[in-house]
Coordinates of C-alpha atoms and ligand atoms in Angstrom, one line a residue:
X564 CA 116.8 123.8 79.1
X565 CA 115.4 122.3 82.3
X566 CA 116.0 119.1 84.3
X567 CA 112.7 117.3 84.8
X568 CA 112.0 114.2 86.8
X569 CA 108.9 112.4 85.6
X570 CA 107.4 109.7 87.7
X571 CA 105.0 107.2 86.2
X572 CA 102.7 105.0 88.5
X573 CA 101.5 101.5 88.0
X574 CA 98.6 102.2 85.6
X575 CA 100.9 104.4 83.5
X576 CA 103.2 101.4 82.8
X577 CA 100.5 98.7 82.9
X578 CA 101.4 97.2 79.5
X579 CA 103.8 97.7 76.6
X580 CA 101.4 100.2 75.0
X581 CA 101.3 102.4 78.0
X582 CA 105.1 102.3 78.2
X583 CA 105.4 103.3 74.6
X584 CA 103.1 106.2 75.2
X585 CA 105.3 107.2 78.2
X586 CA 108.3 107.0 75.9
X587 CA 106.6 109.2 73.3
X588 CA 106.0 111.9 76.0
X589 CA 109.6 111.7 77.1
X590 CA 110.7 112.0 73.5
X591 CA 108.7 115.2 73.2
X592 CA 110.3 116.8 76.3
X593 CA 113.7 115.6 75.1
X594 CA 113.1 117.3 71.7
X595 CA 112.6 120.6 73.5
X596 CA 116.1 120.3 74.9
X597 CA 115.2 119.2 78.4
X598 CA 117.1 116.6 80.5
X599 CA 114.8 113.9 81.7
X600 CA 115.0 111.4 84.5
X601 CA 112.1 108.9 84.5
X602 CA 111.1 107.0 87.6
X603 CA 108.7 104.1 87.2
X604 CA 106.6 101.9 89.4
X605 CA 105.9 98.2 88.8
X606 CA 103.1 97.4 86.3
X607 CA 99.7 97.8 88.1
X608 CA 98.8 94.8 90.2
X609 CA 102.3 93.4 90.1
X610 CA 103.4 94.5 93.6
X611 CA 100.1 92.9 95.0
X612 CA 100.8 89.8 93.0
X613 CA 104.3 89.5 94.4
X614 CA 103.2 90.0 98.0
X615 CA 100.4 87.4 97.6
X616 CA 103.0 84.9 96.2
X617 CA 105.2 85.5 99.2
X618 CA 102.3 85.0 101.6
X619 CA 101.5 81.6 99.9
X620 CA 104.8 80.4 101.2
X621 CA 105.0 82.3 104.5
X622 CA 101.8 83.9 105.8
X623 CA 103.8 86.7 107.6
X624 CA 106.7 86.9 105.2
X625 CA 110.2 87.7 106.4
X626 CA 110.6 91.4 105.5
X627 CA 114.1 91.1 104.0
X628 CA 113.0 88.4 101.6
X629 CA 109.8 90.1 100.8
X630 CA 111.7 93.2 99.7
X631 CA 113.9 91.0 97.5
X632 CA 110.7 89.8 95.8
X633 CA 108.7 93.0 95.5
X634 CA 111.6 95.0 94.2
X635 CA 111.6 92.9 91.0
X636 CA 108.4 94.6 89.8
X637 CA 110.2 97.9 89.2
X638 CA 113.2 96.1 87.8
X639 CA 111.0 94.8 84.9
X640 CA 109.6 98.2 84.1
X641 CA 112.9 100.1 84.1
X642 CA 114.2 97.7 81.5
X643 CA 111.0 98.0 79.4
X644 CA 111.0 101.7 79.6
X645 CA 114.6 102.0 78.5
X646 CA 113.9 99.7 75.6
X647 CA 110.8 101.7 74.6
X648 CA 113.0 104.9 74.5
X649 CA 115.7 103.2 72.5
X650 CA 113.1 102.1 70.0
X651 CA 112.4 105.8 69.5
X652 CA 116.1 106.5 68.9
X653 CA 116.7 108.0 72.3
X654 CA 119.7 107.1 74.3
X655 CA 118.5 105.5 77.6
X656 CA 119.9 103.8 80.6
X657 CA 118.2 102.1 83.5
X658 CA 119.2 101.9 87.1
X659 CA 117.8 99.9 90.0
X660 CA 117.8 101.7 93.4
X661 CA 121.0 100.0 94.5
X662 CA 122.7 100.7 91.2
X663 CA 122.0 104.4 91.7
X664 CA 122.8 104.0 95.3
X665 CA 119.7 105.2 96.9
X666 CA 120.9 104.6 100.4
X667 CA 118.1 103.8 102.9
X668 CA 117.9 102.7 106.5
X669 CA 117.3 99.0 107.1
X670 CA 113.6 99.1 108.0
X671 CA 112.6 96.6 105.4
X672 CA 109.2 97.2 103.6
X673 CA 109.1 100.8 104.9
X674 CA 112.7 102.1 104.6
X675 CA 113.6 105.7 104.6
X676 CA 115.9 107.3 102.1
X677 CA 119.1 108.6 103.8
X678 CA 121.1 109.8 100.7
X679 CA 121.2 109.5 96.9
X680 CA 124.4 109.3 94.9
X681 CA 123.5 111.5 91.9
X682 CA 126.9 111.5 90.4
X683 CA 126.4 108.8 87.7
X684 CA 123.0 110.1 86.8
X685 CA 124.3 113.6 86.2
X686 CA 127.1 112.3 84.0
X687 CA 124.6 110.3 82.0
X688 CA 122.3 113.3 81.6
X689 CA 125.3 115.4 80.4
X690 CA 126.1 112.6 77.9
X691 CA 122.6 112.9 76.5
X692 CA 120.9 109.9 78.1
X693 CA 117.4 109.7 79.5
X694 CA 118.0 108.0 82.8
X695 CA 115.3 105.5 84.0
X696 CA 115.3 104.8 87.7
X697 CA 113.3 102.1 89.6
X698 CA 110.9 103.6 92.0
X699 CA 110.1 102.2 95.5
X700 CA 113.5 100.6 96.2
X701 CA 116.9 101.3 97.7
X702 CA 119.7 99.6 99.4
X703 CA 120.9 99.7 103.0
X704 CA 124.4 100.2 104.3
X705 CA 125.0 96.4 104.2
X706 CA 123.9 96.0 100.6
X707 CA 120.4 94.6 101.4
X708 CA 117.6 95.5 99.0
X709 CA 115.0 97.6 100.7
X710 CA 111.6 99.1 99.7
X711 CA 110.0 102.4 100.7
X712 CA 106.4 101.4 101.6
X713 CA 103.4 101.2 99.3
X714 CA 103.3 104.1 96.9
X715 CA 107.0 104.7 97.5
X716 CA 107.8 105.5 93.9
X717 CA 106.5 109.0 94.4
X718 CA 109.1 109.4 97.1
X719 CA 111.9 108.1 94.8
X720 CA 110.8 110.7 92.2
X721 CA 110.7 113.6 94.6
X722 CA 113.9 112.6 96.4
X723 CA 115.8 112.3 93.1
X724 CA 114.4 115.7 92.0
X725 CA 115.8 117.1 95.3
X726 CA 119.2 115.4 94.9
X727 CA 119.5 116.5 91.3
X728 CA 118.1 120.0 92.0
X729 CA 115.6 119.4 89.2
X730 CA 113.5 122.3 88.0
X731 CA 110.3 120.2 88.3
X732 CA 109.1 116.9 89.5
X733 CA 106.0 115.6 87.5
X734 CA 104.0 112.8 89.0
X735 CA 102.1 111.1 86.2
X736 CA 99.1 109.0 87.3
X737 CA 95.6 107.9 86.3
X738 CA 93.9 111.1 87.4
X739 CA 94.6 114.6 86.0
X740 CA 95.5 116.1 89.3
X741 CA 94.7 116.3 93.0
X742 CA 90.9 116.5 93.6
X743 CA 88.8 117.7 96.6
X744 CA 88.5 114.0 97.4
X745 CA 89.1 110.6 95.7
X746 CA 87.1 111.0 92.4
X747 CA 86.5 107.3 92.4
X748 CA 84.4 107.6 95.6
X749 CA 82.8 111.0 94.9
X750 CA 82.3 111.5 91.2
X751 CA 81.4 115.2 91.9
X752 CA 84.9 115.8 93.2
X753 CA 86.7 118.8 91.7
X754 CA 90.2 119.1 90.5
X755 CA 92.3 121.7 92.2
X756 CA 94.7 123.9 90.1
X757 CA 96.9 124.2 93.1
X758 CA 97.0 123.2 96.7
X759 CA 99.3 124.4 99.5
X760 CA 102.1 122.1 100.6
X761 CA 100.7 122.0 104.1
X762 CA 97.3 120.8 102.9
X763 CA 98.8 118.2 100.6
X764 CA 100.9 117.0 103.5
X765 CA 97.8 116.5 105.7
X766 CA 95.8 114.9 102.8
X767 CA 98.6 112.4 102.2
X768 CA 99.1 111.7 105.8
X769 CA 95.4 111.1 106.2
X770 CA 95.3 108.5 103.4
X771 CA 94.9 110.3 100.0
X772 CA 97.1 107.9 98.1
X773 CA 97.6 110.2 95.1
X774 CA 100.9 111.1 96.7
X775 CA 102.9 109.1 99.3
X776 CA 103.3 111.2 102.4
X777 CA 107.1 111.0 102.4
X778 CA 107.2 112.4 98.9
X779 CA 105.4 115.5 100.1
X780 CA 107.7 115.7 103.1
X781 CA 110.7 115.7 100.7
X782 CA 109.1 118.3 98.5
X783 CA 108.6 120.6 101.5
X784 CA 112.1 120.1 102.9
X785 CA 113.9 120.7 99.6
X786 CA 111.3 123.0 98.0
X787 CA 110.9 120.7 95.0
X788 CA 108.4 122.1 92.4
X789 CA 105.9 119.3 92.4
X790 CA 103.0 118.7 90.0
X791 CA 100.5 115.9 89.7
X792 CA 99.3 115.2 86.1
X793 CA 97.5 112.6 84.0
X794 CA 99.6 110.2 81.9
X795 CA 96.5 109.5 79.8
X796 CA 96.0 113.0 78.6
X797 CA 98.4 115.3 76.8
X798 CA 96.6 118.6 77.7
X799 CA 96.3 120.1 81.1
X800 CA 98.5 121.5 83.8
X801 CA 97.4 119.1 86.6
X802 CA 97.8 120.3 90.2
X803 CA 100.7 122.3 91.4
X804 CA 101.8 122.0 95.1
X805 CA 102.5 125.5 96.2
X806 CA 104.7 126.8 99.0
X807 CA 103.6 130.5 99.2
X808 CA 101.8 131.6 102.3
X809 CA 98.5 132.6 100.8
X810 CA 96.0 134.8 102.5
X811 CA 94.0 132.2 104.3
X812 CA 91.0 134.5 104.5
X813 CA 90.5 134.0 100.8
X814 CA 91.0 130.3 100.9
X815 CA 88.0 127.9 100.9
X816 CA 87.6 126.7 104.5
X817 CA 88.0 123.1 103.5
X818 CA 90.1 122.1 100.6
X819 CA 89.8 118.4 100.6
X820 CA 88.7 115.2 102.3
X821 CA 90.9 112.2 102.8
X822 CA 90.1 108.8 104.1
X823 CA 92.0 105.7 105.1
X824 CA 90.7 102.1 105.3
X825 CA 94.1 100.8 106.4
X826 CA 94.0 101.4 110.1
X827 CA 92.9 99.2 113.0
X828 CA 91.9 100.3 116.5
X829 CA 93.4 98.8 119.6
X830 CA 91.7 99.4 123.0
X831 CA 93.4 98.6 126.3
X832 CA 90.6 98.5 128.9
X833 CA 90.8 99.0 132.6
X834 CA 94.4 100.2 133.0
X835 CA 95.5 101.9 136.3
X836 CA 95.2 105.7 136.0
X837 CA 98.8 106.6 137.0
X838 CA 102.0 108.1 135.6
X839 CA 103.9 106.1 133.1
X840 CA 101.0 104.0 131.7
X841 CA 101.0 105.5 128.2
X842 CA 104.7 104.8 128.0
X843 CA 104.4 101.3 129.2
X844 CA 101.7 100.6 126.6
X845 CA 103.2 102.3 123.6
X846 CA 106.9 101.8 124.4
X847 CA 107.0 98.1 123.5
X848 CA 104.8 98.8 120.4
X849 CA 107.3 101.4 119.2
X850 CA 110.2 99.2 119.9
X851 CA 108.7 96.6 117.6
X852 CA 108.7 99.3 114.9
X853 CA 104.9 99.5 114.7
X854 CA 103.7 103.0 113.9
X855 CA 100.9 104.5 116.0
X856 CA 98.6 107.1 114.6
X857 CA 95.7 108.4 116.7
X858 CA 95.8 108.1 120.5
X859 CA 93.1 108.6 123.0
X860 CA 93.1 108.2 126.7
X861 CA 89.9 108.8 128.7
X862 CA 89.9 110.6 132.0
X863 CA 90.0 108.0 134.8
X864 CA 87.1 106.8 136.9
X865 CA 87.5 104.6 139.9
X866 CA 91.3 104.8 139.5
X867 CA 91.3 103.1 136.1
X868 CA 91.0 104.3 132.5
X869 CA 90.8 103.1 128.9
X870 CA 93.5 103.7 126.3
X871 CA 92.8 103.5 122.6
X872 CA 95.1 103.9 119.6
X873 CA 95.3 103.0 115.9
X874 CA 97.9 101.2 113.9
X875 CA 98.2 99.9 110.4
X876 CA 95.8 96.9 109.8
X877 CA 98.8 94.8 108.8
X878 CA 100.4 95.4 112.2
X879 CA 97.3 94.9 114.4
X880 CA 98.2 91.2 115.1
X881 CA 101.7 92.0 116.0
X882 CA 100.7 94.9 118.3
X883 CA 98.0 92.8 120.0
X884 CA 100.4 89.9 120.7
X885 CA 103.1 92.3 122.1
X886 CA 100.4 93.9 124.4
X887 CA 99.0 90.6 125.5
X888 CA 102.4 88.9 126.1
X889 CA 104.5 91.7 127.5
X890 CA 102.2 94.5 128.7
X891 CA 98.8 93.3 129.9
X892 CA 100.0 91.4 133.0
X893 CA 102.7 93.9 133.8
X894 CA 100.3 96.9 134.0
X895 CA 97.3 95.0 135.2
X896 CA 95.0 95.8 132.3
X897 CA 91.6 94.1 132.3
X898 CA 91.2 93.5 128.6
X899 CA 92.8 94.2 125.2
X900 CA 90.7 94.4 122.0
X901 CA 91.4 94.9 118.4
X902 CA 89.0 96.1 115.7
X903 CA 90.0 96.3 112.1
X904 CA 86.5 97.2 110.7
X905 CA 87.1 100.9 111.1
X906 CA 87.9 103.7 108.7
X907 CA 89.2 107.3 109.2
X908 CA 87.8 110.3 107.4
X909 CA 89.6 113.7 107.6
X910 CA 88.6 117.2 106.4
X911 CA 91.6 119.4 105.6
X912 CA 92.0 123.1 104.9
X913 CA 94.2 126.0 105.9
X914 CA 91.1 128.1 106.0
X915 CA 90.2 126.3 109.2
X916 CA 92.6 128.6 111.0
X917 CA 90.4 131.6 110.4
X918 CA 87.0 130.0 110.8
X919 CA 85.1 128.6 113.7
X920 CA 82.4 126.0 113.9
X921 CA 84.0 123.6 111.4
X922 CA 84.2 120.7 113.8
X923 CA 80.6 121.1 114.9
X924 CA 79.5 121.3 111.2
X925 CA 81.3 118.1 110.5
X926 CA 79.9 116.3 113.6
X927 CA 76.3 117.5 112.8
X928 CA 76.6 116.3 109.2
X929 CA 77.7 112.8 110.4
X930 CA 75.0 112.8 113.1
X931 CA 72.3 113.5 110.6
X932 CA 73.2 110.3 108.8
X933 CA 73.3 108.3 112.0
X934 CA 77.1 107.8 111.7
X935 CA 78.7 107.2 115.1
X936 CA 82.1 108.8 115.7
X937 CA 84.5 106.4 117.6
X938 CA 87.6 108.6 117.8
X939 CA 88.4 112.3 117.0
X940 CA 91.7 114.0 116.5
X941 CA 92.5 117.5 115.3
X942 CA 95.4 119.6 114.1
X943 CA 95.4 123.3 113.2
X944 CA 94.2 122.5 109.6
X945 CA 92.5 119.1 110.0
X946 CA 89.8 117.2 111.8
X947 CA 89.8 113.4 111.6
X948 CA 87.2 111.0 112.8
X949 CA 87.2 107.2 113.1
X950 CA 83.9 105.5 112.0
X951 CA 82.7 102.0 111.3
X952 CA 84.1 101.1 107.9
X953 CA 80.7 100.4 106.5
X954 CA 79.9 104.1 106.7
X955 CA 83.1 105.4 105.1
X956 CA 81.8 106.2 101.6
X957 CA 78.6 107.7 102.9
X958 CA 80.6 109.9 105.4
X959 CA 82.9 111.2 102.6
X960 CA 80.0 111.9 100.3
X961 CA 77.9 113.8 102.8
X962 CA 80.9 115.8 104.1
X963 CA 81.9 116.7 100.5
X964 CA 78.4 118.1 99.9
X965 CA 78.1 119.8 103.3
X966 CA 81.3 121.7 102.8
X967 CA 80.3 122.6 99.2
X968 CA 83.3 121.0 97.5
X969 CA 81.5 119.7 94.4
X970 CA 82.1 121.2 91.0
X971 CA 80.5 124.6 90.6
Ligands
ADP2412 P1 99.9 105.5 90.8 O1 99.9 104.1 90.5 O2 100.0 106.4 89.6 O3 100.9 105.9 91.8 P2 97.8 105.7 92.8 O4 96.7 104.7 92.6 O5 98.9 105.4 93.8 O6 98.5 105.9 91.4 O7 97.2 107.1 93.1 C1 96.2 107.7 92.2 C2 94.9 107.4 92.8 O8 94.7 108.1 94.0 C3 93.7 107.9 91.9 O9 93.4 106.9 91.0 C4 92.6 108.1 92.9 O10 91.7 107.1 93.0 C5 93.3 108.2 94.3 N1 93.1 109.4 95.0 C6 92.8 109.4 96.4 N2 92.6 110.7 96.8 C7 92.7 111.5 95.7 C8 92.6 112.9 95.5 N3 92.3 113.7 96.5 N4 92.8 113.4 94.3 C9 93.1 112.5 93.2 N5 93.2 111.2 93.4 C10 93.0 110.7 94.6
LIG2413 N1 104.9 99.4 93.1 C1 104.8 99.9 94.5 C2 103.4 99.8 95.0 O1 102.6 99.2 94.4 C3 105.3 101.3 94.5 C4 104.5 102.4 93.8 O2 103.6 102.0 93.1 O3 104.7 103.6 94.1 O4 103.2 100.2 96.1
MG2414 MG1 100.9 105.7 93.9

């Protein structure tokens, strides 16, 4: 007997038929004697619909109230899922995030899980119930409803698996595993039987939305056995996220390509080249709870320099007004520009550690297509570039080919 957490994403609960098919799978696992916790997302499109509704009333919605609204999507699907299980004669019980007590911090719309009270769930499992938990949501110490950021149901699933010390966390989605890149952009993309945790972490952090980054972080921290599978197929083992240190000499140099259309670039031009400037620019941005990703500062010429960084597109306006109101005059910057027509493409692979020339191969491939690189950042197992968003798909396709990632 095993304890398994199964997470189902939006397309896997898109309508009553899909929910019935989910229930049938759960019934099969239950019949084998396993204990099952199901985590569900909202029906596909529902979270977007709720956000759009909020924006019709307040263009930049108050985050607390936005969370109150968007959390309803998952409340509908937990009820439906529990009903579908009952219809199959299975004892089932649903919980919202706050009913479980998935305690989070109070950063509305991107809250972090602090702790999970697994007591009631364990009791229910021991009493023979399938427990159905709402993904994506929690509650802060003051009882406010919070949400975990887009794609956050993955994190609910893995965090619950960690709290319950589950034997496996299965992420059911609309693709049958993790691919070398998004198969919707590159049809030749190849499914990976397994991928190292480090690579998955980089791919997720660079924008592969097949798993939310925080879910991968949880899996790493608590060594959760994590697998990505299709909810549309009964066969297949999907992709296993592995933790073993494999011999990197035998690994392909590049395992996957991620991309991200959600970032915007902010450039602060003509800032004095002196100590403390980076802090004076990014300090107020961080205080406003805006996350910064890539950062570039040029070497100074004539005592001034340019400072460029990227933020989420949704937060470009906020970051620009902070910089223009609080920072520009103070540090004497000449100009501040925002550009949200950019995209980031990243190649990822642990094999990079033992191979040279990967960056130059990447840059040559892009140059041959006339694609200009606006920013570059690297880590031990990743090279990321920012390009004009109109070249994104072309860049991903040519890199996928250049690094021979397509199906054999
Ligand atoms: P869910 O609603 O089940 O959480 P998501 O839409 O969040 O599903 O994530 C699954 C999608 O992730 C796939 O449909 C695919 O388009 C996309 N994706 C991006 N990168 C990859 C990748 N490397 N491998 C597989 N899918 C990917
Ligand atoms: N429903 C939420 C979203 O659309 C959470 C999730 O799907 O994981 O982002
Ligand atoms: Mg998702």
